[in-house]
Coordinates of C-alpha atoms in Angstrom, one line a residue:
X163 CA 7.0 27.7 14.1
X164 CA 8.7 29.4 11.0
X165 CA 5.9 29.6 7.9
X166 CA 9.4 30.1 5.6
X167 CA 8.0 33.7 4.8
X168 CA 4.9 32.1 2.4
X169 CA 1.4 33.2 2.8
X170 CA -1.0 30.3 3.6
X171 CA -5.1 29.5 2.9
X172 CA -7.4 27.4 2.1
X173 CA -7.4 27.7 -1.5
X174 CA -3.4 28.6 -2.3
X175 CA 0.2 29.7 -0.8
X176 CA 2.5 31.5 -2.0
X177 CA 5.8 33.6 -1.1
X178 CA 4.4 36.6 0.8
X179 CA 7.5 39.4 -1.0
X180 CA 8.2 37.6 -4.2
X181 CA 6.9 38.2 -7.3
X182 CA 8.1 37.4 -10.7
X183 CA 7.7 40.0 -13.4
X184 CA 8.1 39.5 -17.2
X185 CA 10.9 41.8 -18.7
X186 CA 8.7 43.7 -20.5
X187 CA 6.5 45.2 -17.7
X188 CA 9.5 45.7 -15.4
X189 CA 9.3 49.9 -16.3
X190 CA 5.9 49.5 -15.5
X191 CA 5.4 47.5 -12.2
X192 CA 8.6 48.8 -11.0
X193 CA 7.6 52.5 -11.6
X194 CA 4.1 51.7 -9.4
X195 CA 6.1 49.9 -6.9
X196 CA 8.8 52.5 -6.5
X197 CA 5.2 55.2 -6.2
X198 CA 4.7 53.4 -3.0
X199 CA 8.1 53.1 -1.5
X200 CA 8.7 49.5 -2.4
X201 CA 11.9 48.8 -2.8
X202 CA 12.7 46.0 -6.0
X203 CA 15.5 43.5 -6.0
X204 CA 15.8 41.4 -9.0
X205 CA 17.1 37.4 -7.8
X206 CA 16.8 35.7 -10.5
X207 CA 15.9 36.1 -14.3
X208 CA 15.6 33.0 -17.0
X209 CA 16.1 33.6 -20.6
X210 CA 14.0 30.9 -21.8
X211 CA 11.2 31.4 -19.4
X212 CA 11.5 35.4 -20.6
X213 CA 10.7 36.3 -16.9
X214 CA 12.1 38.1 -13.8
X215 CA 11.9 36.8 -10.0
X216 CA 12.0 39.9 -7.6
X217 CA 12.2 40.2 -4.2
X218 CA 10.2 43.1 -2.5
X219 CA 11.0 45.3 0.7
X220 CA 8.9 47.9 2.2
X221 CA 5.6 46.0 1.0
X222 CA 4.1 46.4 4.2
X223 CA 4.4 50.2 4.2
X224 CA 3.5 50.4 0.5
X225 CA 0.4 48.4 0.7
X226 CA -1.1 50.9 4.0
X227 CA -0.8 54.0 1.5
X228 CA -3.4 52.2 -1.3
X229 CA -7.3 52.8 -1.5
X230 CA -8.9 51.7 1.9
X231 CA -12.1 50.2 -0.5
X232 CA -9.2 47.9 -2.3
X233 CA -9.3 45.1 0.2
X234 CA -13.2 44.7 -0.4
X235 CA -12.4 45.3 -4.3
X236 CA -10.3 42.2 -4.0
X237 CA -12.3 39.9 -1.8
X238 CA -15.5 40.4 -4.1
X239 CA -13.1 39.3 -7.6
X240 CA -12.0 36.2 -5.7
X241 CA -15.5 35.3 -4.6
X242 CA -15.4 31.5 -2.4
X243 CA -11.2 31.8 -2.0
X244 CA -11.7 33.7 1.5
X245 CA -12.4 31.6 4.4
X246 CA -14.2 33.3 7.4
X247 CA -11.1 35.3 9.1
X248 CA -9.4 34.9 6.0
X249 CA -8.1 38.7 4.8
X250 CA -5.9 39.4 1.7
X251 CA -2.2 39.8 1.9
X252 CA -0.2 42.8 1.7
X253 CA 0.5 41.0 -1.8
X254 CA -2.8 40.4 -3.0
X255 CA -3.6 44.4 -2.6
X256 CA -0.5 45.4 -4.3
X257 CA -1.0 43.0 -7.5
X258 CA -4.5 44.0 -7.5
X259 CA -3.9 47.8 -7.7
X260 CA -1.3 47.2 -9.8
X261 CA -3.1 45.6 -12.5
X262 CA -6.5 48.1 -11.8
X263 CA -4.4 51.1 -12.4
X264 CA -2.9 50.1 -15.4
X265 CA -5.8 48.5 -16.9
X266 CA -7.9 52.2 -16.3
X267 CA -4.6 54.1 -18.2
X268 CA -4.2 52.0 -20.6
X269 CA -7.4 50.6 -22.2
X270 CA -7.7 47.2 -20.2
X271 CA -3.8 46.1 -20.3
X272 CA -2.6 44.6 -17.5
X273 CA 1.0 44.0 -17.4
X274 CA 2.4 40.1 -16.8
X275 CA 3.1 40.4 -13.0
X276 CA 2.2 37.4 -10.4
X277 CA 2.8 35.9 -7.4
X278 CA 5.7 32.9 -6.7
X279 CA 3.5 30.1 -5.5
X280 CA 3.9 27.0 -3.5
X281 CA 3.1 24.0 -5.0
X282 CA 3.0 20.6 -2.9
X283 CA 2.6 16.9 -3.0
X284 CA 2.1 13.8 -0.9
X285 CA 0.7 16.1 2.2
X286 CA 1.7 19.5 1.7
X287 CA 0.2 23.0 1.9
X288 CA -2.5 23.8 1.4
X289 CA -3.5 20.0 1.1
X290 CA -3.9 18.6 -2.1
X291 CA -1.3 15.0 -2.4
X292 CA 0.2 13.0 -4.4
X293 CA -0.9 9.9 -2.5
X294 CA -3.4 8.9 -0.1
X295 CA -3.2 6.9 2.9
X296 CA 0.7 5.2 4.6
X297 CA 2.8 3.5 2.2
X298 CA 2.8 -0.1 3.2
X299 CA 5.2 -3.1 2.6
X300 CA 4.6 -5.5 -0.5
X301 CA 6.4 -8.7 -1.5
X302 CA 9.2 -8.4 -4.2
X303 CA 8.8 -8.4 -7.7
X304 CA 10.9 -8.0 -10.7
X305 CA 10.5 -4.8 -12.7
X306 CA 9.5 -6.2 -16.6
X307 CA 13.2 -6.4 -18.7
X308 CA 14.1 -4.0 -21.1
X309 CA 14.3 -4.8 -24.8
X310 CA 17.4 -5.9 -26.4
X311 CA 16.8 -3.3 -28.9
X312 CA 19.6 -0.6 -29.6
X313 CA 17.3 2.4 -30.2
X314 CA 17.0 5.2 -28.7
X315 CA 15.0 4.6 -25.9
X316 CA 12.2 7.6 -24.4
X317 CA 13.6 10.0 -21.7
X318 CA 11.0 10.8 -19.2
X319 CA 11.7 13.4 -16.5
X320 CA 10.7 12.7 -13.2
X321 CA 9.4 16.3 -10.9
X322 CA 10.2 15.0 -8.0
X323 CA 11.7 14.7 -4.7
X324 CA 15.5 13.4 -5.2
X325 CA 15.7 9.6 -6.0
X326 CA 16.4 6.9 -3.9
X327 CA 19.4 4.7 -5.7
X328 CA 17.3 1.3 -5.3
X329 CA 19.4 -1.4 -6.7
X330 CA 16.5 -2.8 -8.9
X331 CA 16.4 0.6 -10.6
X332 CA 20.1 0.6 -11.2
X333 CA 21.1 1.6 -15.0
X334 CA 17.5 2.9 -15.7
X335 CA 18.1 6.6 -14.5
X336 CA 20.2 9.5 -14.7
X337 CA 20.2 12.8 -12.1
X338 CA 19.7 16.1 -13.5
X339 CA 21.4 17.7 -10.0
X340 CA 24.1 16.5 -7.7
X341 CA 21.0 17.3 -5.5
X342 CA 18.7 14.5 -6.7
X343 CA 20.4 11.4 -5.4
X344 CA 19.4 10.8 -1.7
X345 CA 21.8 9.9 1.2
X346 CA 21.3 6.3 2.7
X347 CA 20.3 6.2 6.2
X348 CA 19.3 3.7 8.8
X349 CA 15.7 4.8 9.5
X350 CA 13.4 7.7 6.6
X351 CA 10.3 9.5 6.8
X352 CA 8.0 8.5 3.9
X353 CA 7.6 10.8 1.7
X354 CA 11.1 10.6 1.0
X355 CA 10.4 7.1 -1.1
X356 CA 8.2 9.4 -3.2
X357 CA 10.5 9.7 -6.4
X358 CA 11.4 6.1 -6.7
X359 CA 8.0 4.8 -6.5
X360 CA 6.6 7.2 -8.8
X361 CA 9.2 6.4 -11.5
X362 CA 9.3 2.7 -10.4
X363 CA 5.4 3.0 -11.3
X364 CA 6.3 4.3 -14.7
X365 CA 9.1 1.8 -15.3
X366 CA 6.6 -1.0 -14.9
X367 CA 4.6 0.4 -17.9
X368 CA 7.5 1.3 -20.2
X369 CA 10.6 -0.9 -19.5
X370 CA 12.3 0.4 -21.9
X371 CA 12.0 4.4 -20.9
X372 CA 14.9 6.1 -19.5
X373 CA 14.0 8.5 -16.6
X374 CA 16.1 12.0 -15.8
X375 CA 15.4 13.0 -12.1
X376 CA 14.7 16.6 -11.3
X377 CA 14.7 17.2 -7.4
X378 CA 12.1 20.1 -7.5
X379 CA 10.4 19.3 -4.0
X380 CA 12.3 19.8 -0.8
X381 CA 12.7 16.0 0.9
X382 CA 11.9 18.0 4.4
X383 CA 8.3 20.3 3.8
X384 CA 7.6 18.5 1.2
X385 CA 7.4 21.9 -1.6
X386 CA 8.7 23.3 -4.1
X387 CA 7.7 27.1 -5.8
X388 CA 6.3 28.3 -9.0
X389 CA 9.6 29.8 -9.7
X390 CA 12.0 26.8 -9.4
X391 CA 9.0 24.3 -11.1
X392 CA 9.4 26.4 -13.9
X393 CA 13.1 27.2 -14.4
X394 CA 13.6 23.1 -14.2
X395 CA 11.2 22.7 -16.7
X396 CA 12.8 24.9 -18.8
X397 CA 16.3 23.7 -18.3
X398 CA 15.3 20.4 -19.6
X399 CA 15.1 21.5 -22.5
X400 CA 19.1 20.5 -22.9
X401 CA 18.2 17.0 -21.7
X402 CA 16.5 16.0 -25.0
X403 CA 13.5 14.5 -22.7
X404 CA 10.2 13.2 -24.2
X405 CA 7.9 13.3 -21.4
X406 CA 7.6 15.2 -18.0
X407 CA 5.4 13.3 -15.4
X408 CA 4.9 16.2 -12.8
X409 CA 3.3 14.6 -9.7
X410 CA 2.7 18.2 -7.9
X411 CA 0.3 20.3 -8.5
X412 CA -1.5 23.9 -6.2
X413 CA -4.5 26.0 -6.4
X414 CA -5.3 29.6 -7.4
X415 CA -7.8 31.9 -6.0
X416 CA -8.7 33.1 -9.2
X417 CA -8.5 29.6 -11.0
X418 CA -6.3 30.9 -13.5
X419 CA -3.3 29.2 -14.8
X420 CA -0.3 30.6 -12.3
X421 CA 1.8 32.5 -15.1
X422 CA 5.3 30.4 -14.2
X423 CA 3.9 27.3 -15.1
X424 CA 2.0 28.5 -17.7
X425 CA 5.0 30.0 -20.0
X426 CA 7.0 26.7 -18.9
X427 CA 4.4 24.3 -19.8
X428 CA 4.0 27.1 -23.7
X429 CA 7.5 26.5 -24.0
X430 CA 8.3 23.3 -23.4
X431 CA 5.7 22.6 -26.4
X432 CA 7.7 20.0 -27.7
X433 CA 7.8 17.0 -24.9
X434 CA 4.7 15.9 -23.9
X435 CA 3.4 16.3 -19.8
X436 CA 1.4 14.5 -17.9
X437 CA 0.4 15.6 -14.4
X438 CA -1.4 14.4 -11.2
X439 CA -5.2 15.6 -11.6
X440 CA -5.2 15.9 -7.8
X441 CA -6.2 14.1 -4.5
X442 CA -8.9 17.1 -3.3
X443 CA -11.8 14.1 -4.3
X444 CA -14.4 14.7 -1.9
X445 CA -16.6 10.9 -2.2
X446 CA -16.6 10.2 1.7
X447 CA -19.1 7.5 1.2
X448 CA -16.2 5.2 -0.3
X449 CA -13.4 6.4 1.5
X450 CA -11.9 4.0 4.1
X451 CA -12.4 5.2 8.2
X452 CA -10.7 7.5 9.0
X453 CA -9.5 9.3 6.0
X454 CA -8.1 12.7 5.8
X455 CA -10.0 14.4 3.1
X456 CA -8.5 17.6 1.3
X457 CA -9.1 20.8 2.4
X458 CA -9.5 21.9 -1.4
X459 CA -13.2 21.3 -3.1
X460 CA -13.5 18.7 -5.6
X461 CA -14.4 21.2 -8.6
X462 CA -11.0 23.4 -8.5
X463 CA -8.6 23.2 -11.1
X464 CA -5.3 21.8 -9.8
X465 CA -2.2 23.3 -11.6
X466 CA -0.1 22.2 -14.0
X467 CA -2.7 19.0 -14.8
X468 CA -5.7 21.8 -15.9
X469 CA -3.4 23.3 -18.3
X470 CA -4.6 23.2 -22.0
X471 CA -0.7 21.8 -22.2
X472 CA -1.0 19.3 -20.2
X473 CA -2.3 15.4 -19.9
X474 CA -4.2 15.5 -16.7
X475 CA -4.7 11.6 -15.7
X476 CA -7.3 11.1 -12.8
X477 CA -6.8 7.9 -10.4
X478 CA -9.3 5.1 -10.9
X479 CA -10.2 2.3 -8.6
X480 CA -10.2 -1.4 -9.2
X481 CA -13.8 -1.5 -10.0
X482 CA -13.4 1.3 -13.0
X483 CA -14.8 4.1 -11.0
X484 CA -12.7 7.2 -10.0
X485 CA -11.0 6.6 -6.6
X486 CA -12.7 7.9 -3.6
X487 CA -9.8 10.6 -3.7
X488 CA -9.6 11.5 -7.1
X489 CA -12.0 14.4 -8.5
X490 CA -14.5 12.5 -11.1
X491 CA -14.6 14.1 -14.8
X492 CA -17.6 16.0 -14.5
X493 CA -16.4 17.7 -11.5
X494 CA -13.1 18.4 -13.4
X495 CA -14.0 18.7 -17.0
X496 CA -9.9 19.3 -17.5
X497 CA -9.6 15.4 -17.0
X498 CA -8.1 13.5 -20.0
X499 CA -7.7 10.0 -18.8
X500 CA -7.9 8.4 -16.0
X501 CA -5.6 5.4 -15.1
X502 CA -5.1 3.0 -11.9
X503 CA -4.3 4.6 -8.3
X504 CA -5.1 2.1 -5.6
X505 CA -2.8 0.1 -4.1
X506 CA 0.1 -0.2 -7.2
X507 CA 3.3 -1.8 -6.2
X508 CA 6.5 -0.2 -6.9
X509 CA 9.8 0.2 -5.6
X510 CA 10.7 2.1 -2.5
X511 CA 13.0 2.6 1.1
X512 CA 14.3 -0.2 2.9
X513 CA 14.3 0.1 6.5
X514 CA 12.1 1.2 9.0
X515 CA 10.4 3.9 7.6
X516 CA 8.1 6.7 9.9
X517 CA 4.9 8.0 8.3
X518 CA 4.1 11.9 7.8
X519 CA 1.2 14.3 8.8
X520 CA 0.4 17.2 7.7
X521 CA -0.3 20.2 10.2
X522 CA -2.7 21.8 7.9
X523 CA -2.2 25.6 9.4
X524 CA 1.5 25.8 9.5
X525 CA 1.8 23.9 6.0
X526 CA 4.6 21.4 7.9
X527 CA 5.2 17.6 7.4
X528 CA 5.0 16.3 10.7
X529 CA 6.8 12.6 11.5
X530 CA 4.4 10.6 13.5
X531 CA 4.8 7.7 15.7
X532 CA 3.2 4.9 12.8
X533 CA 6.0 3.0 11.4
X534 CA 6.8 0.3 8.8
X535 CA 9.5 -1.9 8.0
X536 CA 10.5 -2.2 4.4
X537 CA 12.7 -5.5 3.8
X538 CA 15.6 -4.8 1.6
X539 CA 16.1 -3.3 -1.2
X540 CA 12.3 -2.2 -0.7
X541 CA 8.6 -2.6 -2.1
X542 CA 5.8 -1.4 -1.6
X543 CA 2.0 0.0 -2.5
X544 CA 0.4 3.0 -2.4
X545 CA -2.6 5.1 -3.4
X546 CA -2.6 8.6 -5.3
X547 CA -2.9 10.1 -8.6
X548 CA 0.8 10.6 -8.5
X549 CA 0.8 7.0 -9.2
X550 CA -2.1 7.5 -12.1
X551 CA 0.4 10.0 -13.7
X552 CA 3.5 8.1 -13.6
X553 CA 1.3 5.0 -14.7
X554 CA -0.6 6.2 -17.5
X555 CA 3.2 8.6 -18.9
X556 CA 4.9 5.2 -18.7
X557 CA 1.9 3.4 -20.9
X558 CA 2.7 6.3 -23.1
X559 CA 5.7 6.1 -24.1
X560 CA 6.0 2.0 -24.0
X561 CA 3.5 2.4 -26.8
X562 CA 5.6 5.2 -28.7
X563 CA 9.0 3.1 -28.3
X564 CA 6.8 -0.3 -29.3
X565 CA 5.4 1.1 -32.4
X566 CA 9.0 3.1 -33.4
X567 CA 7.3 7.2 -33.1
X568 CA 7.7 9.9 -31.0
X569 CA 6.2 10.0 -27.9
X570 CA 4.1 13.2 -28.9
X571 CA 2.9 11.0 -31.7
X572 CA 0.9 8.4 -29.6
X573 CA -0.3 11.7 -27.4
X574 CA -1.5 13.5 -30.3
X575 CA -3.2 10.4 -31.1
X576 CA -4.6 9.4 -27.7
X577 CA -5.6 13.3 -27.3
X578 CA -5.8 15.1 -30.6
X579 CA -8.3 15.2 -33.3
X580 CA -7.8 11.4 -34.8
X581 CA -7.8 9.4 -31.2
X582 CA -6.1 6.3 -31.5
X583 CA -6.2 3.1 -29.5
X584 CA -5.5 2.8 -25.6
X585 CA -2.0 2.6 -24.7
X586 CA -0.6 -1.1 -24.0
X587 CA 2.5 -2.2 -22.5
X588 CA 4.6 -5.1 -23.3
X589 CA 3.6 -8.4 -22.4
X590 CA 5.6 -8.8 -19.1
X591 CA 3.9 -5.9 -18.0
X592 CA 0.4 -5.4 -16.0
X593 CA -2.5 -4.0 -18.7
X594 CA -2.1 -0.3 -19.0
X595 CA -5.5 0.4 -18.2
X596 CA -5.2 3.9 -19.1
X597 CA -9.2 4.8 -20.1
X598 CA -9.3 8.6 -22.2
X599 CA -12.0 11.1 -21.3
X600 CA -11.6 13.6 -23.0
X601 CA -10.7 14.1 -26.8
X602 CA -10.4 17.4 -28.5

């Protein structure tokens, strides 16, 4: 089975000869690089990002002629990422010495160098989803009306998997891609439906929103990278959007913010984000039989939602508690609000549709032989804090197009200094719901 040339473990995954370089430390990591015999070929560069994406050959080589003692050096900084038989990559040694060498010649700097990660959702590798448990079918319903009103109505883009064109959803959406529209078929897999329930989710909160879809996660594993994450967020910048609802997230070893995302999420400062706090909850003792549980502790921060940047909205049962698959605030102090997650209705596939695995090791979306059939145009629930994202984004900017202000208005209000009241949504929609946790 191919592993699509990315290093895989417990804690994160990432492109095994990629790394992504900002401009202004290309002389320098390319001068250590070169040192070694590692050959540097620049594949993409974004101007409004202000980095570089290289790809490296000879790493291999280059990483047997560093310090034998590195490998323990780099183990003992990343102390709990290493599973037993777990070693660092050829990668991890050659950031590492990187950043030790220049550090010790020039008094602690370390130049802006990291690795293109994987990031995932629904099952993807290493686990963390964007929903819990088979999508099922659910009776029809009417998505609430939009307003007659003729203002300018909030643009929310959707980081996604490309959107399903469900007639109910019609004249609500536009695609940022010639890539984000799916083809119809006679029979899917699920995760595919992943992008219309999500923004159906959101839609049922603010009618009135208009969503841009972004195709960032592959339909077939399921992933998308640091690198293309970023450059989309960055691009929407011409797409005059007020909100991204990012329902994806990964892991770092280190627990730092991956540097992609992090100079995406600094300069897209102007439209607020909201992102899926992550499924790695760990309460077994409310979890139906049988669930698969993540293979990521309750306690790690979950990228982009742990950004300072970002709205990070944990899922919450029907009783109020967090769901049995949603880390609870005090194991992820970077929780903001939490909103519902179990069982939400939305929109989705119609058909027969197949369920997906995940093979843990080999990071692959396996089709299995559960099924359900979705009568047309197709509904459905679901669990996940991809759903708590899309919910509480949606409640959001209903409120900000309600009360005539920007959407970063009502967060700044919600989140900020002077906390305002929860979000509602019109009367034809469900109660928001959306409880805040934390204010700064």
């Amino acid at each position: 089975m191919a592993d699509y040339n990315v290093v895989r473990r417990r804690i994160e995954a990432f492109f095994r000869d990629q790394i992504i370089i900002d401009p202004k430390d290309v002389r320098l990591v390319g001068g250590e690089l070169t040192a070694l015999g590692i050959e540097q070929k620049r594949v993409a560069s974004d101007r409004r990002l202000g980095l570089d994406l290289f790809e490296l050959d000879g790493l291999a080589q280059g990483a047997g002629k560093l310090d034998p003692g590195l490998r323990e050096r780099v183990k003992a900084a990343a102390v709990g990422a290493y599973e037993d038989g777990e070693e660092p990559s050829d990668l991890d040694l050659l950031l590492f010495h990187v950043r030790e060498k220049s550090a010790a010649e020039h008094a602690g700097y370390r130049p802006v160098v990291a690795k293109n990660r994987v990031y995932e959702n629904i099952e993807g590798s290493p686990y963390s989803g964007g929903s819990v448990g088979d999508v099922r079918p659910a009776p029809a319903f009417d998505l609430p009306a939009r307003s007659a009103s003729t203002r300018r109505r909030p643009r929310i883009g959707v980081f996604d998997t490309p959107m399903h064109a469900h007639r109910k959803f019609a004249g609500r959406y536009v695609l940022a891609g010639d890539d984000a529209l799916l083809d119809d078929r006679p029979e899917w897999v699920s995760f595919s439906g992943h992008a219309i329930f999500v923004a159906s989710v959101a839609a049922r909160q603010a009618p009135d929103a208009e969503f841009v879809v972004y195709p960032v996660l592959d339909e077939e594993r399921l992933t998308t990278n640091s690198w293309k994450l970023a450059t989309a967020m960055a691009g929407a910048l011409d797409d005059d959007l007020d909100m991204m609802i990012i329902a994806l997230g990964g892991a770092t070893a280190d627990g730092r913010e991956p540097v992609a995302l992090a100079r995406a999420c600094e300069r897209t400062a102007g439209i607020v984000k909201v992102a899926a706090l992550g499924n790695n909850g760990q309460n077994m003792a409310e979890a139906p039989e049988g669930t698969q549980f993540s293979e990521l502790p309750a306690n790690i921060p979950m990228w982009p939602a742990a950004s300072s940047t970002v709205i990070a909205v944990g899922a919450r049962s029907a009783h109020g508690s967090p769901a049995f698959f949603s880390p609870t605030p005090d194991e992820a102090p970077w929780t903001d609000c939490t909103a519902p997650g179990v069982n939400l209705r939305g929109l989705f596939l119609p058909g027969q549709v197949w369920m997906a695995d995940l093979d843990v090791l080999k990071g692959v979306a396996q089709v299995t032989d559960r099924s359900a059939c979705f009568a047309p145009p197709g509904y459905a629930t679901w669990s996940g804090s991809s759903f708590s994202a899309a919910y509480a984004g949606g409640a959001i900017a209903q409120q900000a197009y309600t009360k005539g202000i920007s959407v970063l208005e009502v967060a700044d209000g919600l989140f900020g200094e002077d906390p305002g009241k929860t979000p509602n949504t019109d009367e034809s929609a469900p109660p928001a719901g959306v409880e805040i946790v934390r204010v700064t």
